[in-house]
Amino acid sequence: MMLEKGLVFMSDTRTNAGLDNISTFQKMKIWEQPGQGVITLMSAGNLATTQAVVSILDERTKAHDERDPSILAVPSMFQAARLIAKTLKDVIANHAQVGQRADSAFNATLILGGQIAGGPPRLFLIYPEGNFIEAGADTPFFQIGEMMYGRPILVRAYEPGLSFEEAMRLLLVSFDSTIKANLTVGLPLDFHFYETDSLEQGKTGRISADDPYFLAISQGWGEALKSALDQQPTFEF
């Protein structure tokens, strides 16, 4: 999400191919050149596709003279979005040409955000077709993957002037609601809080299932919902 203070990212780590095949993979990748720029990428969808996209982009950063274009060499966040969108589209097309064919089997969706020196922080949602949209005042946050349970909380409580600490609380409430309702989303949760014009990686970390703050938020939010419901007028037949 976009805040007046900067950009906030959070992702779960659960991937699955059925209830009996659940794994944990990091869905957030950060590239950084201190003083030059910071780029964060989050993914949802086919794991092979998202891993291939991240691996290709990451490999190109390690030998600039031989691997072009590099995500760390783009002049703007818009150009970063174009590069990543093309990479995603190419990976999906290559995968679809071999093996079993199925509609949307190799699809993936990405959230890209960050800041490159000389430009403002920007946030993009990249679709598997290779096109993308940018966040703005009317759409200040993006979600990918399973969103229906946590989105109403963000819609009601989001404010651009939130502090990073308040944003953390809001995101954990949103994720907690999703985790309780859908088995495809699960802890731990990775986060990155980027401060505007810092041009360096911000506060990052991982919220585990036994994190005291998360447990307090989860319990407190459940109790608050029950209390709010009890305060509403009872229906009469």
Coordinates of C-alpha atoms in Angstrom, one line a residue:
M1 CA 0.0 0.0 0.0
M2 CA 1.0 3.6 -0.6
L3 CA 1.2 5.9 2.4
E4 CA 2.3 9.5 2.8
K5 CA 5.4 8.1 4.7
G6 CA 6.3 5.5 2.0
L7 CA 5.4 2.1 0.8
V8 CA 4.3 -0.9 2.8
F9 CA 4.5 -4.6 1.6
M10 CA 3.4 -7.8 3.3
S11 CA 3.1 -11.3 1.9
D12 CA 2.3 -14.7 3.3
T13 CA 4.5 -17.7 2.6
R14 CA 2.1 -20.6 1.9
T15 CA 2.0 -22.5 -1.3
N16 CA 0.0 -25.6 -1.9
A17 CA -1.1 -28.1 -4.5
G18 CA -3.8 -29.6 -2.4
L19 CA -4.5 -30.0 1.3
D20 CA -1.9 -32.8 1.6
N21 CA 0.9 -30.8 -0.1
I22 CA 1.5 -27.5 1.7
S23 CA 4.9 -25.8 1.6
T24 CA 6.5 -22.5 2.6
F25 CA 8.1 -20.2 0.1
Q26 CA 9.1 -16.6 0.3
K27 CA 6.9 -14.5 -2.0
M28 CA 8.8 -11.2 -1.6
K29 CA 12.0 -10.2 -3.2
I30 CA 13.9 -7.0 -2.6
W31 CA 16.7 -5.5 -4.8
E32 CA 18.7 -2.6 -3.5
Q33 CA 21.4 -0.2 -4.5
P34 CA 21.8 2.2 -1.5
G35 CA 21.5 5.8 -2.7
Q36 CA 20.2 4.7 -6.1
G37 CA 17.0 2.8 -5.6
V38 CA 15.0 0.0 -3.9
I39 CA 12.7 -2.4 -5.7
T40 CA 10.3 -4.8 -4.0
L41 CA 8.4 -7.6 -5.9
M42 CA 5.7 -9.8 -4.5
S43 CA 4.0 -12.7 -6.3
A44 CA 1.0 -14.9 -6.3
G45 CA 0.0 -17.7 -8.6
N46 CA 1.9 -20.6 -10.2
L47 CA 5.1 -21.2 -8.1
A48 CA 7.2 -22.4 -11.0
T49 CA 6.3 -19.2 -12.9
T50 CA 7.0 -16.8 -10.1
Q51 CA 10.3 -18.5 -9.1
A52 CA 11.4 -18.4 -12.7
V53 CA 10.7 -14.7 -13.0
V54 CA 12.5 -13.8 -9.8
S55 CA 15.5 -16.1 -10.8
I56 CA 15.8 -14.5 -14.2
L57 CA 15.7 -10.9 -12.8
D58 CA 18.1 -11.8 -10.0
E59 CA 20.6 -13.5 -12.2
R60 CA 20.8 -10.4 -14.5
T61 CA 21.9 -8.3 -11.5
K62 CA 25.0 -10.3 -10.8
A63 CA 26.9 -9.7 -14.0
H64 CA 25.9 -6.4 -15.5
D65 CA 28.1 -6.5 -18.6
E66 CA 26.9 -9.9 -19.6
R67 CA 23.2 -10.0 -18.5
D68 CA 21.1 -7.2 -20.0
P69 CA 18.7 -5.7 -19.1
S70 CA 19.2 -5.6 -15.3
I71 CA 16.5 -4.6 -12.9
L72 CA 19.1 -2.5 -11.1
A73 CA 19.9 -0.5 -14.3
V74 CA 16.5 0.7 -15.2
P75 CA 16.1 4.6 -15.1
S76 CA 12.6 4.6 -13.5
M77 CA 10.0 2.5 -11.8
F78 CA 7.9 2.6 -14.9
Q79 CA 10.7 1.0 -16.9
A80 CA 11.1 -1.6 -14.1
A81 CA 7.4 -2.4 -14.4
R82 CA 7.8 -2.8 -18.2
L83 CA 10.8 -5.1 -17.8
I84 CA 9.2 -7.3 -15.2
A85 CA 5.9 -7.5 -17.1
K86 CA 7.8 -8.6 -20.3
T87 CA 9.7 -11.2 -18.2
L88 CA 6.5 -12.6 -16.7
K89 CA 4.8 -12.8 -20.1
D90 CA 7.8 -14.5 -21.7
V91 CA 8.1 -17.1 -18.8
I92 CA 4.4 -17.9 -19.1
A93 CA 4.6 -18.3 -22.8
N94 CA 7.6 -20.6 -22.6
H95 CA 6.0 -22.8 -20.0
A96 CA 2.8 -23.1 -21.9
Q97 CA 4.6 -24.5 -25.0
V98 CA 5.7 -27.7 -23.2
G99 CA 4.2 -30.2 -20.8
Q100 CA 0.5 -30.4 -20.0
R101 CA -1.7 -27.6 -21.2
A102 CA -4.4 -26.1 -19.1
D103 CA -6.1 -22.7 -19.0
S104 CA -4.3 -20.4 -16.7
A105 CA -2.1 -23.2 -15.4
F106 CA 1.0 -21.1 -15.5
N107 CA -0.5 -17.7 -14.7
A108 CA 0.9 -15.5 -12.0
T109 CA 0.3 -11.9 -10.8
L110 CA 2.9 -9.5 -9.3
I111 CA 3.0 -6.4 -7.2
L112 CA 6.0 -4.2 -7.9
G113 CA 6.9 -1.2 -5.8
G114 CA 9.8 1.0 -4.9
Q115 CA 11.7 4.2 -5.7
I116 CA 14.6 5.0 -8.1
A117 CA 16.7 8.1 -7.6
G118 CA 15.2 11.1 -9.4
G119 CA 11.6 9.8 -9.2
P120 CA 8.9 9.3 -6.6
P121 CA 7.9 6.0 -5.0
R122 CA 5.5 4.1 -7.3
L123 CA 3.4 1.0 -7.0
F124 CA 2.2 -1.3 -9.8
L125 CA 0.0 -4.4 -10.3
I126 CA 1.3 -6.6 -13.1
Y127 CA -1.0 -9.1 -14.8
P128 CA 0.0 -12.4 -16.4
E129 CA -0.8 -11.0 -19.9
G130 CA 2.1 -8.5 -19.4
N131 CA 0.1 -5.3 -18.9
F132 CA 0.0 -3.4 -15.6
I133 CA -1.7 -0.6 -13.7
E134 CA -0.4 1.9 -11.2
A135 CA -1.6 2.8 -7.8
G136 CA -2.8 6.3 -7.1
A137 CA -5.2 8.3 -5.0
D138 CA -8.2 6.4 -6.0
T139 CA -6.5 3.0 -5.7
P140 CA -3.8 3.4 -3.0
F141 CA -3.3 -0.3 -2.4
F142 CA -3.2 -3.6 -4.3
Q143 CA -3.8 -7.2 -3.3
I144 CA -3.1 -10.4 -5.2
G145 CA -3.9 -14.0 -4.4
E146 CA -6.7 -14.6 -1.9
M147 CA -8.1 -11.2 -1.1
M148 CA -11.9 -11.4 -0.4
Y149 CA -11.7 -11.9 3.4
G150 CA -9.1 -9.3 4.2
R151 CA -10.0 -6.6 1.7
P152 CA -13.0 -5.2 3.4
I153 CA -10.9 -4.4 6.4
L154 CA -8.4 -2.4 4.3
V155 CA -11.2 -0.6 2.4
R156 CA -12.8 0.5 5.7
A157 CA -9.6 1.4 7.7
Y158 CA -7.0 2.5 5.3
E159 CA -5.8 6.1 5.6
P160 CA -2.9 7.6 3.6
G161 CA -1.6 9.3 6.8
L162 CA -1.1 6.0 8.7
S163 CA 2.2 5.6 10.4
F164 CA 4.2 2.4 9.7
E165 CA 3.2 1.1 13.1
E166 CA -0.5 1.7 12.4
A167 CA -0.1 0.1 9.0
M168 CA 1.4 -3.0 10.5
R169 CA -1.5 -3.3 12.8
L170 CA -4.0 -2.9 9.9
L171 CA -2.2 -5.4 7.7
L172 CA -2.0 -8.0 10.5
V173 CA -5.8 -7.7 11.1
S174 CA -6.4 -8.1 7.4
F175 CA -4.2 -11.2 7.1
D176 CA -5.5 -12.7 10.3
S177 CA -9.1 -12.5 8.9
T178 CA -7.9 -14.2 5.6
I179 CA -5.9 -16.9 7.4
K180 CA -8.8 -17.9 9.6
A181 CA -11.1 -18.2 6.5
N182 CA -8.9 -19.7 3.9
L183 CA -6.3 -22.6 4.2
T184 CA -4.4 -21.4 1.1
V185 CA -3.0 -18.4 3.1
G186 CA -0.7 -19.0 6.1
L187 CA 2.0 -17.8 8.4
P188 CA 4.8 -16.7 8.5
L189 CA 4.3 -13.3 7.0
D190 CA 7.1 -11.3 5.4
F191 CA 7.1 -7.5 5.5
H192 CA 9.0 -4.5 4.1
F193 CA 8.4 -0.9 5.1
Y194 CA 10.1 1.6 2.7
E195 CA 10.4 5.2 3.7
T196 CA 10.1 7.8 0.9
D197 CA 13.4 9.2 -0.4
S198 CA 15.5 6.9 1.8
L199 CA 16.7 5.0 -1.3
E200 CA 17.7 2.1 0.9
Q201 CA 15.9 -1.0 2.2
G202 CA 13.6 -0.2 5.1
K203 CA 12.4 -2.2 8.0
T204 CA 12.0 -5.9 7.0
G205 CA 11.2 -9.0 8.9
R206 CA 9.0 -12.0 9.4
I207 CA 5.9 -12.5 11.6
S208 CA 5.8 -16.1 12.8
A209 CA 2.8 -18.0 14.2
D210 CA 4.0 -17.6 17.7
D211 CA 4.7 -13.9 17.5
P212 CA 3.3 -12.3 20.7
Y213 CA 2.1 -9.1 18.9
F214 CA 0.3 -11.1 16.2
L215 CA -1.3 -13.4 18.8
A216 CA -2.5 -10.3 20.7
I217 CA -3.9 -8.7 17.5
S218 CA -5.6 -12.0 16.5
Q219 CA -7.3 -12.5 19.9
G220 CA -8.1 -8.8 20.4
W221 CA -9.7 -8.4 16.9
G222 CA -11.9 -11.5 17.5
E223 CA -13.1 -10.2 20.8
A224 CA -13.7 -6.7 19.4
L225 CA -15.8 -8.1 16.6
K226 CA -17.9 -10.1 19.0
S227 CA -18.3 -7.1 21.3
A228 CA -19.3 -4.9 18.3
L229 CA -21.9 -7.4 17.2
D230 CA -23.4 -7.7 20.7
Q231 CA -23.9 -3.9 20.7
Q232 CA -26.0 -4.0 17.6
P233 CA -29.8 -4.1 17.9
T234 CA -31.3 -7.7 17.8
F235 CA -33.6 -8.6 15.0
E236 CA -37.2 -9.3 16.0
F237 CA -39.6 -11.6 14.2

